[in-house]
mmCIF file of C-alpha atoms in Angstrom:
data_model
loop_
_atom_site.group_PDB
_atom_site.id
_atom_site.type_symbol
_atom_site.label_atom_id
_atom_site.label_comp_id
_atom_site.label_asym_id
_atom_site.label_seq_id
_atom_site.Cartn_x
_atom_site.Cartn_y
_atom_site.Cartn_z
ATOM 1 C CA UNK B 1 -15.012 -22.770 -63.035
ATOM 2 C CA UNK B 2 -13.128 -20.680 -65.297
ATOM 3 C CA UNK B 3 -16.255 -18.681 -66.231
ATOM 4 C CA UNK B 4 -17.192 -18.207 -62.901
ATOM 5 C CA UNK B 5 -13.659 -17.080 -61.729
ATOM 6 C CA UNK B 6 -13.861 -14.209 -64.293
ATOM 7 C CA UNK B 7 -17.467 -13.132 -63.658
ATOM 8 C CA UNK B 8 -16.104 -12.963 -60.049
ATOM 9 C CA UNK B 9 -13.264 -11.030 -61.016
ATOM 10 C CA UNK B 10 -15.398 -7.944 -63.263
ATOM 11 C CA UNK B 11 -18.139 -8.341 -60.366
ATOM 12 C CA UNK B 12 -15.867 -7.705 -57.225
ATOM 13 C CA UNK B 13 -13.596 -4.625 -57.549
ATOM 14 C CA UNK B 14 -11.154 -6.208 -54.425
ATOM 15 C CA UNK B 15 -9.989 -8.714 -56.248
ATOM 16 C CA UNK B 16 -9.382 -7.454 -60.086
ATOM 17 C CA UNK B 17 -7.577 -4.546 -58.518
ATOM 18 C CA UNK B 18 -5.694 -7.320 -56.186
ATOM 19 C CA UNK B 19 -4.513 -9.561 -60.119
ATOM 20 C CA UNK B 20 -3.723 -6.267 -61.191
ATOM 21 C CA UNK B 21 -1.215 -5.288 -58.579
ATOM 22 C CA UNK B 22 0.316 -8.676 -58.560
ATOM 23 C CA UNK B 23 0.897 -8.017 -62.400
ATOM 24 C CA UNK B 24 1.742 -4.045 -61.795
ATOM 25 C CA UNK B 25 3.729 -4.021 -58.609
ATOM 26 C CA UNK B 26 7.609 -4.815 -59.273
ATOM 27 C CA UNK B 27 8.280 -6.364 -55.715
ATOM 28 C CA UNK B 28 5.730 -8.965 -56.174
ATOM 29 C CA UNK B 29 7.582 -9.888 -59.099
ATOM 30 C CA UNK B 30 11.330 -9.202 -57.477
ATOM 31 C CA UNK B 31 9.952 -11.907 -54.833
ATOM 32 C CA UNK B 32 9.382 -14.844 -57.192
ATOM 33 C CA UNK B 33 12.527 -13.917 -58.790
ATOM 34 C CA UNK B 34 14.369 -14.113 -55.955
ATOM 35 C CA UNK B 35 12.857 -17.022 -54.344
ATOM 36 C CA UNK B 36 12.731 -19.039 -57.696
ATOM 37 C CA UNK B 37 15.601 -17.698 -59.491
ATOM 38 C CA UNK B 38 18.633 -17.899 -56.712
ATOM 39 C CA UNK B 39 19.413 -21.408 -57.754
ATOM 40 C CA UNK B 40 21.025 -19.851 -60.927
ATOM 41 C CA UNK B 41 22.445 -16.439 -59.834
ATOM 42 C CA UNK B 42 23.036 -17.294 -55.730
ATOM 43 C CA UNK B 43 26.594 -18.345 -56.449
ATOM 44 C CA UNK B 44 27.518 -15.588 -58.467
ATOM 45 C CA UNK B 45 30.415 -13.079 -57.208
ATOM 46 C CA UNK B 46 30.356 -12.178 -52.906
ATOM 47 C CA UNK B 47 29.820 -8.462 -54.418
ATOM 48 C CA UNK B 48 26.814 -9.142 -56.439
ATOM 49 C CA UNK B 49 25.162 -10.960 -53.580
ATOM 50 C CA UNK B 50 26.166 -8.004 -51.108
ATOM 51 C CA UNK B 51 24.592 -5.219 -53.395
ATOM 52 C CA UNK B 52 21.209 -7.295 -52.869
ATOM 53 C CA UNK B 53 21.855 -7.161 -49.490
ATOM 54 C CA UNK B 54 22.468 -4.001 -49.061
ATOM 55 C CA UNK B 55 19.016 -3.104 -50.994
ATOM 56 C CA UNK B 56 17.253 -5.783 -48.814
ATOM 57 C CA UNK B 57 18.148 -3.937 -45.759
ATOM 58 C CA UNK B 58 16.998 -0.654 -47.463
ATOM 59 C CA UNK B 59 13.743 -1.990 -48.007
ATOM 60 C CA UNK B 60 13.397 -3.590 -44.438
ATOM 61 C CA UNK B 61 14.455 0.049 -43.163
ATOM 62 C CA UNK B 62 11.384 1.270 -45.094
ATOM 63 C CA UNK B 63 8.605 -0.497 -43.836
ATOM 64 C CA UNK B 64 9.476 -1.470 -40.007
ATOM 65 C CA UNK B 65 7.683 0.117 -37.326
ATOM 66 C CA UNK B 66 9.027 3.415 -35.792
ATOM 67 C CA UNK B 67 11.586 5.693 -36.593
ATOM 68 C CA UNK B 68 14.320 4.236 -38.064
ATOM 69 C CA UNK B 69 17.331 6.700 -40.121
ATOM 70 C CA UNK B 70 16.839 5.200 -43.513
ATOM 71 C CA UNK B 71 20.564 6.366 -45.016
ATOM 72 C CA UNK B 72 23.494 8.046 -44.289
ATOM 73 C CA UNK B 73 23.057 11.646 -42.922
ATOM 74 C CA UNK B 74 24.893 14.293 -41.205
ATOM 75 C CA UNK B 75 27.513 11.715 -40.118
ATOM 76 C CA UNK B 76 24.935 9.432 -38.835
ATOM 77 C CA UNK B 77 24.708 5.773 -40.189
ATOM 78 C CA UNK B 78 21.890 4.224 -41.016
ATOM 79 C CA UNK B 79 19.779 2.196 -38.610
ATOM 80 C CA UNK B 80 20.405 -1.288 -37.682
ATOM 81 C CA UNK B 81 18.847 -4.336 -39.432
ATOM 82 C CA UNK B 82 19.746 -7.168 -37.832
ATOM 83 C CA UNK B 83 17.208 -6.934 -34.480
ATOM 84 C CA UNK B 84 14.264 -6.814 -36.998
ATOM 85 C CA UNK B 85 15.743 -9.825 -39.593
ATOM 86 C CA UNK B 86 15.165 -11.584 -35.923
ATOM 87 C CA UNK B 87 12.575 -9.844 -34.669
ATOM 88 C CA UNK B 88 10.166 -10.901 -37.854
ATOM 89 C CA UNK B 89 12.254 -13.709 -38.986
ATOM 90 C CA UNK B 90 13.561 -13.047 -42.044
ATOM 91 C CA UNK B 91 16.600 -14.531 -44.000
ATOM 92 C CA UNK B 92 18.712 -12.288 -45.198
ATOM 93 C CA UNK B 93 19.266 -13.119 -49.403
ATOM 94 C CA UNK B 94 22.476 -15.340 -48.510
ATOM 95 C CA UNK B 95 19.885 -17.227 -46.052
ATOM 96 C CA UNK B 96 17.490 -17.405 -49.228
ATOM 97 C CA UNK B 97 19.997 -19.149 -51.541
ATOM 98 C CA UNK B 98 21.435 -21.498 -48.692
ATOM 99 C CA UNK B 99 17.457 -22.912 -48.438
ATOM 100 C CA UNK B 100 16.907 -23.247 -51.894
ATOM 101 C CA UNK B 101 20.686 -25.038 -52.418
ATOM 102 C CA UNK B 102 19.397 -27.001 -49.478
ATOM 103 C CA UNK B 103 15.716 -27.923 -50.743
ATOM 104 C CA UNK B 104 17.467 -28.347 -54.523
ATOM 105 C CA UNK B 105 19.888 -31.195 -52.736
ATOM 106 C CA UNK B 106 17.087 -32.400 -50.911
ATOM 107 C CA UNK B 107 14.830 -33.231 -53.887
ATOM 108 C CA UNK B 108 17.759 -34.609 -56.351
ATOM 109 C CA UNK B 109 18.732 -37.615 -53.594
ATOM 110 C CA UNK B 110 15.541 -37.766 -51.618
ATOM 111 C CA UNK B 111 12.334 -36.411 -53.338
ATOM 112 C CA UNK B 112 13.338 -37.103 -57.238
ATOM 113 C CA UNK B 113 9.654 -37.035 -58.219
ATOM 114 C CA UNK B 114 9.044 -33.711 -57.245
ATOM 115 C CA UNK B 115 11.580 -32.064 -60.310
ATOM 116 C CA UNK B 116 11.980 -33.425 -63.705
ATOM 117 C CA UNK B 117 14.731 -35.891 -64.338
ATOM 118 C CA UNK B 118 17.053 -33.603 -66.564
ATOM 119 C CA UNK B 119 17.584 -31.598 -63.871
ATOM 120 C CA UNK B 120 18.055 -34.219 -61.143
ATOM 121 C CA UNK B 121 20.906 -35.831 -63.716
ATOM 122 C CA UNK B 122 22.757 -32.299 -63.453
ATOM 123 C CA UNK B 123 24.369 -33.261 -60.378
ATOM 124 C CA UNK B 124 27.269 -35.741 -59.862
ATOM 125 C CA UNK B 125 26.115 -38.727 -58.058
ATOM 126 C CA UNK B 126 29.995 -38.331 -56.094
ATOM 127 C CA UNK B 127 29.313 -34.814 -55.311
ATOM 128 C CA UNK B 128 28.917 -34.590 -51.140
ATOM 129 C CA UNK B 129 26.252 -35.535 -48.542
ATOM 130 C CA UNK B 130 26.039 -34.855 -45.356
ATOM 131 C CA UNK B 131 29.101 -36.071 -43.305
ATOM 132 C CA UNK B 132 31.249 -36.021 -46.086
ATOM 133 C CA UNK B 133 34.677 -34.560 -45.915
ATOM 134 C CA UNK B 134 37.264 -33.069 -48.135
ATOM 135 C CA UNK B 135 38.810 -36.344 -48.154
ATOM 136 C CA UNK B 136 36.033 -38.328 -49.390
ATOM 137 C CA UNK B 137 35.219 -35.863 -52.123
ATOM 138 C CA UNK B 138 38.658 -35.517 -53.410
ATOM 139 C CA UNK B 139 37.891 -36.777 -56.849
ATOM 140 C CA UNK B 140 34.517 -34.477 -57.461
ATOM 141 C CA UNK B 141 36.829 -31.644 -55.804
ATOM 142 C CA UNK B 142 39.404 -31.977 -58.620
ATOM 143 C CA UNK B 143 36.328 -33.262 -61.243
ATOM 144 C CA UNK B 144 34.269 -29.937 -60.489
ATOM 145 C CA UNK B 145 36.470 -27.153 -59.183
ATOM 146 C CA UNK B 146 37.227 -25.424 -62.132
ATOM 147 C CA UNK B 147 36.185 -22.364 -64.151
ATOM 148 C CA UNK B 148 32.906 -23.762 -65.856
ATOM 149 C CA UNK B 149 31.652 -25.318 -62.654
ATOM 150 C CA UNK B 150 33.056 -22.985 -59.698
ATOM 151 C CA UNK B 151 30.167 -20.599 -59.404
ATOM 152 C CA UNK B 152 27.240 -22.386 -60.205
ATOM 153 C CA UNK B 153 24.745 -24.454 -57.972
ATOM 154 C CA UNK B 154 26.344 -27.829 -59.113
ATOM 155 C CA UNK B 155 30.017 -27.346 -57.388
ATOM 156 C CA UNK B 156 28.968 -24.627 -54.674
ATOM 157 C CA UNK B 157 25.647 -26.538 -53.537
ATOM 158 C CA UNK B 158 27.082 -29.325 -52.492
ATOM 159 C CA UNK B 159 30.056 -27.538 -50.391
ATOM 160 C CA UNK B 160 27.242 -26.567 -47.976
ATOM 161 C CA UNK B 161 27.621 -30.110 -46.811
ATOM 162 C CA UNK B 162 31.190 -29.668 -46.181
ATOM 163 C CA UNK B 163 31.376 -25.918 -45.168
ATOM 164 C CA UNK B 164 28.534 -26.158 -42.283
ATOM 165 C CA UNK B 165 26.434 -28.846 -40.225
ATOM 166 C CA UNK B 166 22.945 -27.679 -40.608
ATOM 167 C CA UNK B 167 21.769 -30.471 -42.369
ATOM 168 C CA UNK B 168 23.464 -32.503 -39.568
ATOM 169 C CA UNK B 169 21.451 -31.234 -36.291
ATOM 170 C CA UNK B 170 18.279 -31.584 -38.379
ATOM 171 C CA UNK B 171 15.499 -33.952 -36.409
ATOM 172 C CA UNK B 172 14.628 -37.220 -38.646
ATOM 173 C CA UNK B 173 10.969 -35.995 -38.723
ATOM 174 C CA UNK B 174 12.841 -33.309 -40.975
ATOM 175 C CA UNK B 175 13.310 -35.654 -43.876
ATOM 176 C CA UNK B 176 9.441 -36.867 -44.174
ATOM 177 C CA UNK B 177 8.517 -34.050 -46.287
ATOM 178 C CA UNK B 178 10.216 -31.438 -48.547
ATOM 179 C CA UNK B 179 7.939 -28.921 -46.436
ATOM 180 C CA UNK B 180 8.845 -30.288 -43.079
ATOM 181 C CA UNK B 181 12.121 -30.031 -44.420
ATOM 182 C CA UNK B 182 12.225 -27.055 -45.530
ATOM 183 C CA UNK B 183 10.998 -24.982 -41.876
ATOM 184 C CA UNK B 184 13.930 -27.301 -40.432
ATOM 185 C CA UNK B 185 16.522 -26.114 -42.373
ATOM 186 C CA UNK B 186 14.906 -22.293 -41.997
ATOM 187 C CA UNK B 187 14.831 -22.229 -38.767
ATOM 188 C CA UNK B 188 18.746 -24.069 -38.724
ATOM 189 C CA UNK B 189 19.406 -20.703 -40.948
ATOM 190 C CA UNK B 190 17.728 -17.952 -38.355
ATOM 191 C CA UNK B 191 19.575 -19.672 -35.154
ATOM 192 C CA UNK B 192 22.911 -18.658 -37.423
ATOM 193 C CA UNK B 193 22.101 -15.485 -38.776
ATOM 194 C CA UNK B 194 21.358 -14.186 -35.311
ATOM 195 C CA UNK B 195 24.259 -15.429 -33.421
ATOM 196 C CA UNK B 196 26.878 -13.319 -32.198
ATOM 197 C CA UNK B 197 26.539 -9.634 -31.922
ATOM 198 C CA UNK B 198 23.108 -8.181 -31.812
ATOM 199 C CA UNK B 199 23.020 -5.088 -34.171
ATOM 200 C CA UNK B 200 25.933 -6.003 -36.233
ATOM 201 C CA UNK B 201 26.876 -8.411 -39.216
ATOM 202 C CA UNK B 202 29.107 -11.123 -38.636
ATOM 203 C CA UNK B 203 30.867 -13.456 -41.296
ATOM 204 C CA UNK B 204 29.761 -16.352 -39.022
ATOM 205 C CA UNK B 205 25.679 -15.041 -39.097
ATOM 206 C CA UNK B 206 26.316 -15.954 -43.574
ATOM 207 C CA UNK B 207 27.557 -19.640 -44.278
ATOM 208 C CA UNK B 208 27.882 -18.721 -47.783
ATOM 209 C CA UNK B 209 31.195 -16.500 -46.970
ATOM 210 C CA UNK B 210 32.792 -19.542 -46.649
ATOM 211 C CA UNK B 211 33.327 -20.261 -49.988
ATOM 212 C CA UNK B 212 32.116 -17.609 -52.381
ATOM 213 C CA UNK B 213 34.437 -14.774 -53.627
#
């Protein structure tokens, strides 16, 4: 099969041209990155995570259909985002690392076959669940909340459970799969981020602004 696969790739132009512009073209790669690699960096400082934002709405601004003012100019803002996050449903990069936190939780106490046990023993077996409280987590708060846990996915993960109740309203035919899952807790995400007013940003459309800094 391997033989054949390259034969087919020297013998149709299409797709050696396609592996070459999945190995060529940086967004390609920015996409994996950001889809695979938000566990690590998604809890990092609010200002990192806005200066992705702010180059995620650039880019949406670029390819949408019609005219749309692409920066600042002549006193004019740039065009609004928000309608066309909706309109194609797309989470914004906070919406990103909310459904991989959530998919990450999922797997460690649900679905522990599906990622290798050294990273399933990474997080504390007291850390929250959903319909935990403050109260009941007092001793992880005081175990975790500190400098060399504070902004990574082990202490701000699990405070998704205690910040917001998607996980809560999910449907039990949610908690099947890790796929099934997964569109749940998207679509939990897109119902937020378009709340509230239509063209603008809220703090309430991004549960992450509850707790990072």
């Amino acid at each position: 099969i391997i033989g054949w696969c390259n034969w087919l790739f020297k013998k149709v132009p299409i797709i050696g041209w396609c592996n070459w512009l999945f190995k060529k073209v940086p967004i390609i790669g920015w996409c994996n990155w950001c889809n695979f690699c938000s566990l690590v960096w998604g809890f990092s400082a609010k200002s990192n995570i806005d200066t992705l934002f702010r180059k995620q709405k650039k880019g949406l601004r670029a390819v949408v259909p019609g005219f749309i003012n692409y920066r600042y100019r002549d006193g004019e803002i740039p065009g609004h985002t928000k309608p066309h996050f909706a309109d194609f449903g797309i989470l914004t990069i906070h919406g990103i690392v909310a459904l991989n936190a959530f998919l990450f939780l999922r797997k460690v106490r649900h679905f522990p076959s599906e990622i290798p046990k050294s990273v399933a023993s990474t997080l504390s077996k007291d850390s929250p669940i959903p319909g935990s409280t403050h109260v009941s987590c007092e001793n992880w708060l005081k175990s975790y909340d500190n400098h060399f846990y504070r902004r990574s996915l082990f202490f701000k993960g699990p405070l998704l459970f205690l910040s917001c109740d998607i996980e809560d309203s999910l449907p039990p035919v949610s908690f099947l799969t890790t796929k099934s899952h997964k569109n749940h807790v998207k679509g939990n995400l897109l119902k937020i981020q378009n709340e509230g007013e239509p063209t603008e940003w809220q703090s309430c459309n991004i549960p992450l602004y509850k707790f990072i800094t």
